[in-house]
Amino acid sequence: MRAHAALVLLTAGSPKLMLHVAVIGAGAAGTAAAWALARGGAATVSFNGRSGATALYSGALDSDPWERADANEPLDPDLVVFAAALGAWSVGAGARRIVTSSGVVRPARGSDGALLDLERLAGRRIAVVDVARDDWDGVLLARACANSSWAQKTKTEFVPVAARVLHESVERRIPAHDFAQLFDEDARAAQLAAALDSAGRGYDAWLFGPWLGTLPETSERVRQESELPIGETTSWPGGVAGARFDHARNRLLAELGVESASAQVLRLEPRFSGWTVHYRPLAAALTGGPAETREVDAVVLAIGGLAGGGVRLPGTLGEALRAAPAGLSLDVAVTFRLAGTVYDGASSLHGPDFELGGAAALERLGVAADGVRAAGQTGLFVAGDVIADRPRTALEAARSGIAAGRAILKQAQRISQVPRARL
C-alpha cells in the first residue's frame, strides 16, 4: 500500500517514515538532492532524460561567479561531504587556483579532481605540455599563464616542454574525450607518467591538457605513477569534466540504492497528498511506446535553466509561439520570476524583451521559489539553474539540491510526528 502522507503506521512503537520522492534531472543539483534524500532514508527515483549544464561544465567549481566570489566564505558542510562522496570533485577550505583552457589563471572554490591546483605551486617552475594536438597550443598557453598577474606576483614560471604523449598520428585530431579515454587503460596511463617524468626533469609540476582520462580515478592513477604533480586545465564544453561527473554520479546513486530511470518526464499532476509523474522511458520514446506514471510524495525539479534546456522561451526548440511568457521542458504549473519580480509577459509577441535587463537576464529567468520550495505549490521543490535569480554555478546547484532534499525530509518528519488522531 502506498503512503502518500509519507507515513506508514505500525502496530506498535513510533511510526516509520516511508517517503517516496522523484528527482527530475541528474546534474549537480539533481544528484545532490538524490544523495541528501537517500541519506535521509527516502525511497528516491532519479529521472534523467538528457544531458544538461553539468555535462558541459569546465571542471571549475564556484559558488558565485568567480570574478566577484569571496574565497573565504564558508561552504555548507554537507556540500563538502557530498563532494567527497561523489569522488570526482575536490572541495575544501579556502580557494584553489586553476588554469582555464584559454590560459586564464583564476581562483575557484573547488574543481574536478584532475585539475592542477596552482596555490601549492606558487613560486615554482611548471612545465606546460607541448604536444601537437589540433586543439592545443602549449607555447601560447604557457605565455598566457606566465603573464598573468598571479604568476607575476608569485614569481611562478610556466615553460612549454615537449613530451611524447601522442603514439599515433590520428591522436592529433581525435576529439578530446576520445583522446582522454585512451589513458583510462592502465598501460597507457603508466606510459604517460613515464614520458612526463623523463621530459620534466628540472620542473616542479606538469600542466596537462584536459585529457587525463574519462574516469575519475584515471588522473590519480597517473599521479601515483609519476614523480611530479600532474594536473589539467579546465575542459571545453562537453569535455571530460562532464564525462567524469557522469561516471561518478552513476556510481554514487547505485551505491545509495537510488533508482535511476532513463526517461523523459512529460507532466507533473498534483494529487491530494503528492504528485503523479507522467514520463516516457527513452527506449519507448524511440519506438513510440506509451507513457508511464509514478506516484510520489514530493518532487524535486532539477531540470536546469535556459542554458540547460529546463526553461524555454516561447517559440524555442521548434515549438509554436505560446501565450505563456515562458515554459518548462515538462508540463507543470509554476510562476516565473526575473530580477526579483514575477515575469508574466513581454513587450514582444516573440518572448521577453531583454533590452533593459541585458543578456544576463537570460540566466536570471527561472521558477519563483521560497528558498527551494516552488512558489504556490505543495510538495514541489526546485534546485539548480531552474531557480530564478540564483547564481548559475556548479556548487550553488549542488547546494540547492542538498537544501531541497533536507527540506523534504524535514517536512516529512513533521508529518510523522502528528498525533494519529489528527491523521
Short mmCIF file of C-alpha atoms in Angstrom, two decimals:
data_model
loop_
_atom_site.label_atom_id
_atom_site.label_comp_id
_atom_site.label_asym_id
_atom_site.label_seq_id
_atom_site.Cartn_x
_atom_site.Cartn_y
_atom_site.Cartn_z
CA MET A 1 0.00 0.00 0.00
CA ARG A 2 1.38 3.40 -1.00
CA ALA A 3 1.70 6.01 1.73
CA HIS A 4 1.03 9.41 0.14
CA ALA A 5 1.20 11.07 3.54
CA ALA A 6 4.78 9.80 3.77
CA LEU A 7 3.77 7.72 6.75
CA VAL A 8 3.15 4.06 7.49
CA LEU A 9 1.53 3.50 10.91
CA LEU A 10 2.96 0.48 12.67
CA THR A 11 1.04 -1.61 15.17
CA ALA A 12 3.47 -0.72 17.92
CA GLY A 13 6.09 1.90 18.60
CA SER A 14 6.70 5.08 16.67
CA PRO A 15 5.64 5.45 13.03
CA LYS A 16 8.18 4.61 10.35
CA LEU A 17 8.79 7.19 7.68
CA MET A 18 8.22 5.90 4.14
CA LEU A 19 8.92 8.80 1.82
CA HIS A 20 8.86 8.46 -1.97
CA VAL A 21 10.49 11.28 -3.93
CA ALA A 22 11.09 11.86 -7.64
CA VAL A 23 14.16 13.90 -8.57
CA ILE A 24 13.89 15.14 -12.14
CA GLY A 25 17.32 15.86 -13.54
CA ALA A 26 20.65 14.21 -12.73
CA GLY A 27 23.17 17.03 -12.96
CA ALA A 28 24.89 18.57 -9.95
CA ALA A 29 21.59 19.75 -8.43
CA GLY A 30 19.64 16.55 -9.00
CA THR A 31 22.48 14.29 -7.87
CA ALA A 32 22.99 16.29 -4.68
CA ALA A 33 19.24 16.19 -3.97
CA ALA A 34 19.10 12.42 -4.51
CA TRP A 35 22.16 11.99 -2.26
CA ALA A 36 20.60 14.03 0.55
CA LEU A 37 17.27 12.20 0.27
CA ALA A 38 18.80 8.73 0.13
CA ARG A 39 20.99 9.50 3.16
CA GLY A 40 17.81 10.50 4.99
CA GLY A 41 16.12 7.20 4.19
CA ALA A 42 13.79 8.33 1.40
CA ALA A 43 12.98 6.00 -1.47
CA THR A 44 14.26 8.07 -4.37
CA VAL A 45 13.96 7.74 -8.13
CA SER A 46 16.19 9.87 -10.35
CA PHE A 47 14.83 10.72 -13.80
CA ASN A 48 17.49 11.54 -16.35
CA GLY A 49 16.36 12.21 -19.90
CA ARG A 50 19.15 14.29 -21.42
CA SER A 51 22.49 15.94 -20.82
CA GLY A 52 22.33 19.31 -19.10
CA ALA A 53 24.65 22.07 -17.94
CA THR A 54 26.74 19.82 -15.68
CA ALA A 55 27.63 17.58 -18.63
CA LEU A 56 29.01 20.70 -20.31
CA TYR A 57 30.80 22.24 -17.33
CA SER A 58 34.51 23.05 -17.38
CA GLY A 59 35.55 21.35 -14.15
CA ALA A 60 35.70 24.61 -12.21
CA LEU A 61 33.52 24.71 -9.10
CA ASP A 62 32.24 28.06 -7.88
CA SER A 63 29.51 29.21 -5.52
CA ASP A 64 29.29 32.65 -7.10
CA PRO A 65 30.72 33.93 -10.38
CA TRP A 66 34.45 33.76 -9.73
CA GLU A 67 35.15 37.41 -10.63
CA ARG A 68 33.30 38.56 -7.50
CA ALA A 69 33.37 35.46 -5.30
CA ASP A 70 34.63 35.56 -1.71
CA ALA A 71 37.24 32.81 -1.39
CA ASN A 72 36.87 32.78 2.40
CA GLU A 73 33.09 32.44 2.51
CA PRO A 74 32.32 29.20 4.38
CA LEU A 75 30.66 26.39 2.45
CA ASP A 76 27.75 24.29 3.65
CA PRO A 77 29.46 21.37 5.46
CA ASP A 78 27.13 18.92 3.71
CA LEU A 79 28.36 20.26 0.38
CA VAL A 80 31.91 19.24 1.28
CA VAL A 81 30.69 15.80 2.38
CA PHE A 82 28.74 15.41 -0.87
CA ALA A 83 31.80 16.31 -2.95
CA ALA A 84 33.83 13.66 -1.13
CA ALA A 85 31.08 11.06 -1.63
CA LEU A 86 30.89 11.87 -5.34
CA GLY A 87 34.57 11.08 -5.75
CA ALA A 88 35.15 13.38 -8.73
CA TRP A 89 35.30 16.79 -7.04
CA SER A 90 37.95 18.37 -4.87
CA VAL A 91 36.32 20.85 -2.47
CA GLY A 92 37.70 22.04 0.83
CA ALA A 93 38.63 25.03 2.92
CA GLY A 94 39.92 28.05 1.04
CA ALA A 95 40.22 28.73 -2.65
CA ARG A 96 42.11 26.80 -5.29
CA ARG A 97 43.77 28.39 -8.30
CA ILE A 98 43.25 26.80 -11.68
CA VAL A 99 44.06 27.44 -15.34
CA THR A 100 41.38 27.64 -18.00
CA SER A 101 41.87 26.06 -21.41
CA SER A 102 42.50 29.57 -22.78
CA GLY A 103 45.25 30.35 -20.26
CA VAL A 104 43.37 32.41 -17.66
CA VAL A 105 44.71 31.80 -14.15
CA ARG A 106 41.82 32.21 -11.77
CA PRO A 107 40.59 31.28 -8.27
CA ALA A 108 37.90 28.67 -7.64
CA ARG A 109 36.31 27.18 -4.52
CA GLY A 110 36.87 23.69 -5.89
CA SER A 111 37.40 21.75 -9.07
CA ASP A 112 37.26 18.45 -10.84
CA GLY A 113 39.87 16.35 -9.06
CA ALA A 114 42.05 16.11 -12.19
CA LEU A 115 42.71 19.86 -12.41
CA LEU A 116 46.04 21.27 -11.27
CA ASP A 117 45.83 23.42 -8.13
CA LEU A 118 48.38 26.20 -8.53
CA GLU A 119 48.08 27.56 -4.99
CA ARG A 120 50.51 24.98 -3.60
CA LEU A 121 52.88 25.55 -6.53
CA ALA A 122 53.39 29.30 -6.15
CA GLY A 123 56.93 30.32 -6.99
CA ARG A 124 57.74 27.02 -8.71
CA ARG A 125 58.59 26.05 -12.31
CA ILE A 126 55.64 24.47 -14.06
CA ALA A 127 56.08 22.54 -17.28
CA VAL A 128 53.22 23.07 -19.74
CA VAL A 129 52.95 20.05 -22.02
CA ASP A 130 53.80 20.99 -25.59
CA VAL A 131 52.08 18.45 -27.82
CA ALA A 132 50.97 18.72 -31.44
CA ARG A 133 47.23 18.36 -30.94
CA ASP A 134 44.95 20.47 -33.07
CA ASP A 135 43.07 21.75 -30.01
CA TRP A 136 46.16 22.73 -28.04
CA ASP A 137 48.93 25.33 -28.14
CA GLY A 138 51.30 24.73 -25.24
CA VAL A 139 53.60 27.61 -26.14
CA LEU A 140 50.78 30.16 -26.21
CA LEU A 141 49.20 28.74 -23.05
CA ALA A 142 52.49 28.93 -21.15
CA ARG A 143 52.95 32.53 -22.25
CA ALA A 144 49.44 33.50 -21.15
CA CYS A 145 49.89 31.86 -17.74
CA ALA A 146 53.32 33.44 -17.24
CA ASN A 147 51.89 36.89 -18.00
CA SER A 148 49.03 36.54 -15.51
CA SER A 149 49.01 38.85 -12.52
CA TRP A 150 49.15 35.85 -10.16
CA ALA A 151 52.27 34.42 -11.83
CA GLN A 152 53.95 37.83 -11.84
CA LYS A 153 53.14 38.37 -8.17
CA THR A 154 54.24 34.91 -7.01
CA LYS A 155 57.16 34.62 -9.46
CA THR A 156 55.79 31.36 -10.80
CA GLU A 157 57.24 30.19 -14.12
CA PHE A 158 55.34 28.43 -16.90
CA VAL A 159 57.53 26.82 -19.54
CA PRO A 160 56.40 24.83 -22.61
CA VAL A 161 58.07 21.41 -22.59
CA ALA A 162 57.77 18.77 -25.29
CA ALA A 163 56.82 15.26 -24.18
CA ARG A 164 55.96 12.05 -26.04
CA VAL A 165 52.25 11.95 -25.42
CA LEU A 166 50.94 11.03 -28.88
CA HIS A 167 51.51 7.46 -30.08
CA GLU A 168 49.61 7.56 -33.39
CA SER A 169 49.15 10.41 -35.86
CA VAL A 170 45.37 10.13 -35.57
CA GLU A 171 45.64 11.13 -31.91
CA ARG A 172 46.46 14.63 -33.04
CA ARG A 173 42.92 15.32 -34.18
CA ILE A 174 40.53 12.93 -32.45
CA PRO A 175 38.08 14.61 -30.03
CA ALA A 176 39.41 15.47 -26.58
CA HIS A 177 37.04 12.97 -24.96
CA ASP A 178 38.31 10.11 -27.15
CA PHE A 179 41.93 11.11 -26.57
CA ALA A 180 41.37 11.23 -22.81
CA GLN A 181 39.71 7.82 -22.89
CA LEU A 182 42.96 6.26 -24.13
CA PHE A 183 44.56 6.97 -20.74
CA ASP A 184 41.85 5.05 -18.87
CA GLU A 185 43.86 1.95 -19.81
CA ASP A 186 46.44 1.11 -17.15
CA ALA A 187 49.27 0.55 -19.61
CA ARG A 188 48.73 3.85 -21.41
CA ALA A 189 48.47 5.73 -18.11
CA ALA A 190 51.80 4.24 -16.97
CA GLN A 191 53.43 5.16 -20.29
CA LEU A 192 52.21 8.73 -19.92
CA ALA A 193 53.63 9.04 -16.41
CA ALA A 194 56.98 7.70 -17.59
CA ALA A 195 57.10 10.09 -20.56
CA LEU A 196 56.34 13.10 -18.37
CA ASP A 197 58.92 12.08 -15.77
CA SER A 198 61.54 11.76 -18.48
CA ALA A 199 60.80 15.16 -20.02
CA GLY A 200 60.03 17.00 -16.81
CA ARG A 201 63.37 16.86 -15.02
CA GLY A 202 64.15 20.25 -13.55
CA TYR A 203 60.49 21.23 -13.19
CA ASP A 204 58.14 21.06 -10.22
CA ALA A 205 54.82 20.08 -11.84
CA TRP A 206 53.10 19.39 -15.14
CA LEU A 207 50.17 21.34 -16.55
CA PHE A 208 48.40 18.97 -18.91
CA GLY A 209 45.50 19.35 -21.29
CA PRO A 210 42.02 18.07 -20.35
CA TRP A 211 42.95 14.52 -21.28
CA LEU A 212 43.65 12.67 -18.01
CA GLY A 213 41.00 10.03 -18.59
CA THR A 214 37.23 9.97 -18.68
CA LEU A 215 37.06 8.10 -15.36
CA PRO A 216 37.54 9.98 -12.07
CA GLU A 217 40.27 7.58 -10.92
CA THR A 218 42.49 7.87 -14.00
CA SER A 219 44.18 11.14 -13.00
CA GLU A 220 45.00 9.72 -9.57
CA ARG A 221 46.48 6.60 -11.20
CA VAL A 222 48.77 8.75 -13.37
CA ARG A 223 49.81 10.82 -10.36
CA GLN A 224 50.73 7.74 -8.38
CA GLU A 225 52.92 6.54 -11.26
CA SER A 226 54.62 9.93 -11.67
CA GLU A 227 57.34 11.66 -9.70
CA LEU A 228 55.83 15.13 -10.29
CA PRO A 229 52.40 16.59 -9.57
CA ILE A 230 50.27 16.44 -12.72
CA GLY A 231 47.03 18.24 -13.40
CA GLU A 232 44.82 19.59 -16.14
CA THR A 233 43.46 22.86 -17.39
CA THR A 234 39.69 23.17 -17.45
CA SER A 235 37.71 21.32 -20.12
CA TRP A 236 35.95 22.74 -23.11
CA PRO A 237 32.13 22.44 -23.14
CA GLY A 238 31.19 18.79 -23.47
CA GLY A 239 34.68 17.68 -22.45
CA VAL A 240 35.99 15.15 -19.97
CA ALA A 241 34.96 17.01 -16.79
CA GLY A 242 31.33 16.33 -17.65
CA ALA A 243 32.09 12.71 -18.54
CA ARG A 244 33.83 12.17 -15.19
CA PHE A 245 30.88 13.67 -13.37
CA ASP A 246 28.50 11.30 -15.16
CA HIS A 247 30.59 8.26 -14.19
CA ALA A 248 30.87 9.44 -10.59
CA ARG A 249 27.14 10.19 -10.39
CA ASN A 250 26.16 6.76 -11.68
CA ARG A 251 28.39 5.05 -9.13
CA LEU A 252 27.16 7.19 -6.24
CA LEU A 253 23.47 6.70 -6.99
CA ALA A 254 23.98 2.94 -7.37
CA GLU A 255 25.80 2.78 -4.03
CA LEU A 256 22.96 4.68 -2.36
CA GLY A 257 20.30 2.42 -3.85
CA VAL A 258 18.71 5.27 -5.79
CA GLU A 259 16.60 4.04 -8.69
CA SER A 260 17.76 5.60 -11.96
CA ALA A 261 15.23 5.98 -14.74
CA SER A 262 16.35 6.95 -18.25
CA ALA A 263 13.18 8.73 -19.21
CA GLN A 264 11.69 12.00 -20.36
CA VAL A 265 9.29 13.45 -17.82
CA LEU A 266 6.27 14.85 -19.65
CA ARG A 267 3.97 16.15 -16.95
CA LEU A 268 3.53 16.52 -13.21
CA GLU A 269 0.00 16.15 -11.90
CA PRO A 270 -0.74 17.28 -8.33
CA ARG A 271 -2.72 14.92 -6.13
CA PHE A 272 -4.32 15.35 -2.74
CA SER A 273 -1.21 14.20 -0.92
CA GLY A 274 1.51 14.02 -3.53
CA TRP A 275 2.25 14.05 -7.24
CA THR A 276 1.84 11.79 -10.24
CA VAL A 277 4.83 11.81 -12.58
CA HIS A 278 3.98 11.14 -16.22
CA TYR A 279 7.05 10.01 -18.13
CA ARG A 280 8.16 8.10 -21.19
CA PRO A 281 11.18 5.80 -20.97
CA LEU A 282 13.78 6.73 -23.56
CA ALA A 283 13.56 3.26 -25.09
CA ALA A 284 9.80 3.70 -25.51
CA ALA A 285 10.28 7.17 -26.98
CA LEU A 286 12.34 5.67 -29.80
CA THR A 287 9.63 3.13 -30.62
CA GLY A 288 6.62 5.36 -29.95
CA GLY A 289 5.72 3.45 -26.81
CA PRO A 290 3.18 4.68 -24.25
CA ALA A 291 3.87 6.96 -21.32
CA GLU A 292 4.01 5.58 -17.79
CA THR A 293 3.20 7.05 -14.38
CA ARG A 294 4.72 7.04 -10.92
CA GLU A 295 3.07 8.28 -7.72
CA VAL A 296 5.33 10.08 -5.25
CA ASP A 297 5.04 12.22 -2.17
CA ALA A 298 7.29 15.05 -3.37
CA VAL A 299 9.18 16.17 -6.45
CA VAL A 300 12.50 17.97 -6.91
CA LEU A 301 12.76 19.87 -10.19
CA ALA A 302 16.44 20.00 -11.12
CA ILE A 303 15.99 20.35 -14.86
CA GLY A 304 18.32 23.29 -15.49
CA GLY A 305 17.68 26.81 -16.74
CA LEU A 306 17.73 28.27 -20.22
CA ALA A 307 21.25 27.04 -20.93
CA GLY A 308 20.43 23.50 -19.80
CA GLY A 309 17.09 23.33 -21.58
CA GLY A 310 14.90 23.25 -18.48
CA VAL A 311 13.42 26.72 -19.09
CA ARG A 312 12.14 27.50 -22.57
CA LEU A 313 11.11 30.75 -24.15
CA PRO A 314 8.10 30.92 -26.50
CA GLY A 315 8.88 29.60 -29.93
CA THR A 316 12.15 27.93 -28.95
CA LEU A 317 13.18 24.40 -29.88
CA GLY A 318 10.69 24.20 -32.72
CA GLU A 319 7.64 24.99 -30.58
CA ALA A 320 4.83 27.21 -31.80
CA LEU A 321 4.54 30.62 -30.17
CA ARG A 322 2.51 30.41 -27.00
CA ALA A 323 0.60 32.90 -24.92
CA ALA A 324 2.66 32.00 -21.86
CA PRO A 325 5.78 34.17 -21.37
CA ALA A 326 7.97 31.13 -20.67
CA GLY A 327 7.67 27.43 -20.02
CA LEU A 328 9.50 24.39 -18.75
CA SER A 329 10.64 21.26 -20.56
CA LEU A 330 7.73 19.48 -18.84
CA ASP A 331 4.15 20.43 -18.09
CA VAL A 332 3.60 21.75 -14.57
CA ALA A 333 2.09 24.99 -13.30
CA VAL A 334 4.80 27.29 -11.95
CA THR A 335 5.37 31.02 -11.61
CA PHE A 336 8.34 32.60 -13.38
CA ARG A 337 10.42 35.38 -11.92
CA LEU A 338 13.03 37.69 -13.37
CA ALA A 339 15.18 40.15 -11.43
CA GLY A 340 13.08 39.79 -8.29
CA THR A 341 9.66 40.34 -9.85
CA VAL A 342 7.08 37.97 -11.27
CA TYR A 343 7.57 37.65 -15.00
CA ASP A 344 4.13 37.46 -16.59
CA GLY A 345 4.58 38.81 -20.07
CA ALA A 346 6.72 40.68 -22.53
CA SER A 347 6.53 43.66 -24.80
CA SER A 348 7.23 41.38 -27.75
CA LEU A 349 4.98 38.67 -29.11
CA HIS A 350 8.14 36.65 -29.66
CA GLY A 351 9.13 36.50 -26.00
CA PRO A 352 10.69 38.65 -23.30
CA ASP A 353 12.29 41.96 -24.11
CA PHE A 354 15.78 41.85 -22.65
CA GLU A 355 16.83 45.33 -23.74
CA LEU A 356 16.60 46.71 -20.22
CA GLY A 357 17.96 43.70 -18.37
CA GLY A 358 20.59 42.82 -20.93
CA ALA A 359 21.71 39.36 -21.96
CA ALA A 360 22.44 38.48 -18.33
CA ALA A 361 18.69 38.40 -17.72
CA LEU A 362 18.59 35.21 -19.78
CA GLU A 363 20.39 33.48 -16.92
CA ARG A 364 18.26 35.01 -14.16
CA LEU A 365 14.90 33.93 -15.60
CA GLY A 366 13.56 30.92 -13.72
CA VAL A 367 10.94 29.48 -11.40
CA ALA A 368 9.86 31.65 -8.48
CA ALA A 369 10.71 29.93 -5.21
CA ASP A 370 10.62 30.48 -1.47
CA GLY A 371 14.10 29.16 -0.82
CA VAL A 372 13.83 25.81 -2.59
CA ARG A 373 10.04 25.47 -2.50
CA ALA A 374 8.28 26.29 -5.75
CA ALA A 375 6.02 29.28 -5.09
CA GLY A 376 2.34 28.37 -4.88
CA GLN A 377 2.87 24.59 -4.93
CA THR A 378 2.85 21.97 -2.17
CA GLY A 379 5.41 19.22 -2.33
CA LEU A 380 7.20 20.71 -5.35
CA PHE A 381 10.79 21.79 -4.79
CA VAL A 382 13.34 23.31 -7.14
CA ALA A 383 17.12 23.10 -7.32
CA GLY A 384 19.89 24.38 -9.54
CA ASP A 385 19.62 26.66 -12.54
CA VAL A 386 15.83 26.40 -12.78
CA ILE A 387 15.53 28.70 -9.72
CA ALA A 388 15.14 32.35 -10.62
CA ASP A 389 17.82 34.88 -9.76
CA ARG A 390 20.38 32.47 -8.31
CA PRO A 391 24.00 32.08 -9.47
CA ARG A 392 24.35 29.58 -12.32
CA THR A 393 27.34 27.76 -10.81
CA ALA A 394 28.02 24.11 -10.04
CA LEU A 395 28.44 24.50 -6.28
CA GLU A 396 25.31 26.62 -5.99
CA ALA A 397 23.42 23.95 -7.94
CA ALA A 398 24.66 21.22 -5.60
CA ARG A 399 23.98 23.34 -2.51
CA SER A 400 20.38 23.98 -3.54
CA GLY A 401 19.91 20.28 -4.32
CA ILE A 402 21.04 19.37 -0.81
CA ALA A 403 18.78 22.09 0.61
CA ALA A 404 15.79 20.72 -1.32
CA GLY A 405 16.46 17.21 -0.02
CA ARG A 406 16.75 18.46 3.54
CA ALA A 407 13.53 20.49 3.24
CA ILE A 408 11.59 17.44 2.04
CA LEU A 409 12.95 15.25 4.82
CA LYS A 410 12.17 17.91 7.42
CA GLN A 411 8.62 18.29 6.11
CA ALA A 412 8.08 14.53 6.20
CA GLN A 413 9.48 14.33 9.71
CA ARG A 414 6.96 16.93 10.88
CA ILE A 415 4.15 14.88 9.32
CA SER A 416 5.39 11.74 11.06
CA GLN A 417 5.14 13.50 14.42
CA VAL A 418 1.48 14.50 14.00
CA PRO A 419 -0.67 12.55 16.53
CA ARG A 420 -2.51 9.64 14.94
CA ALA A 421 -5.90 11.01 15.90
CA ARG A 422 -5.26 14.06 13.73
CA LEU A 423 -4.38 11.87 10.72
#
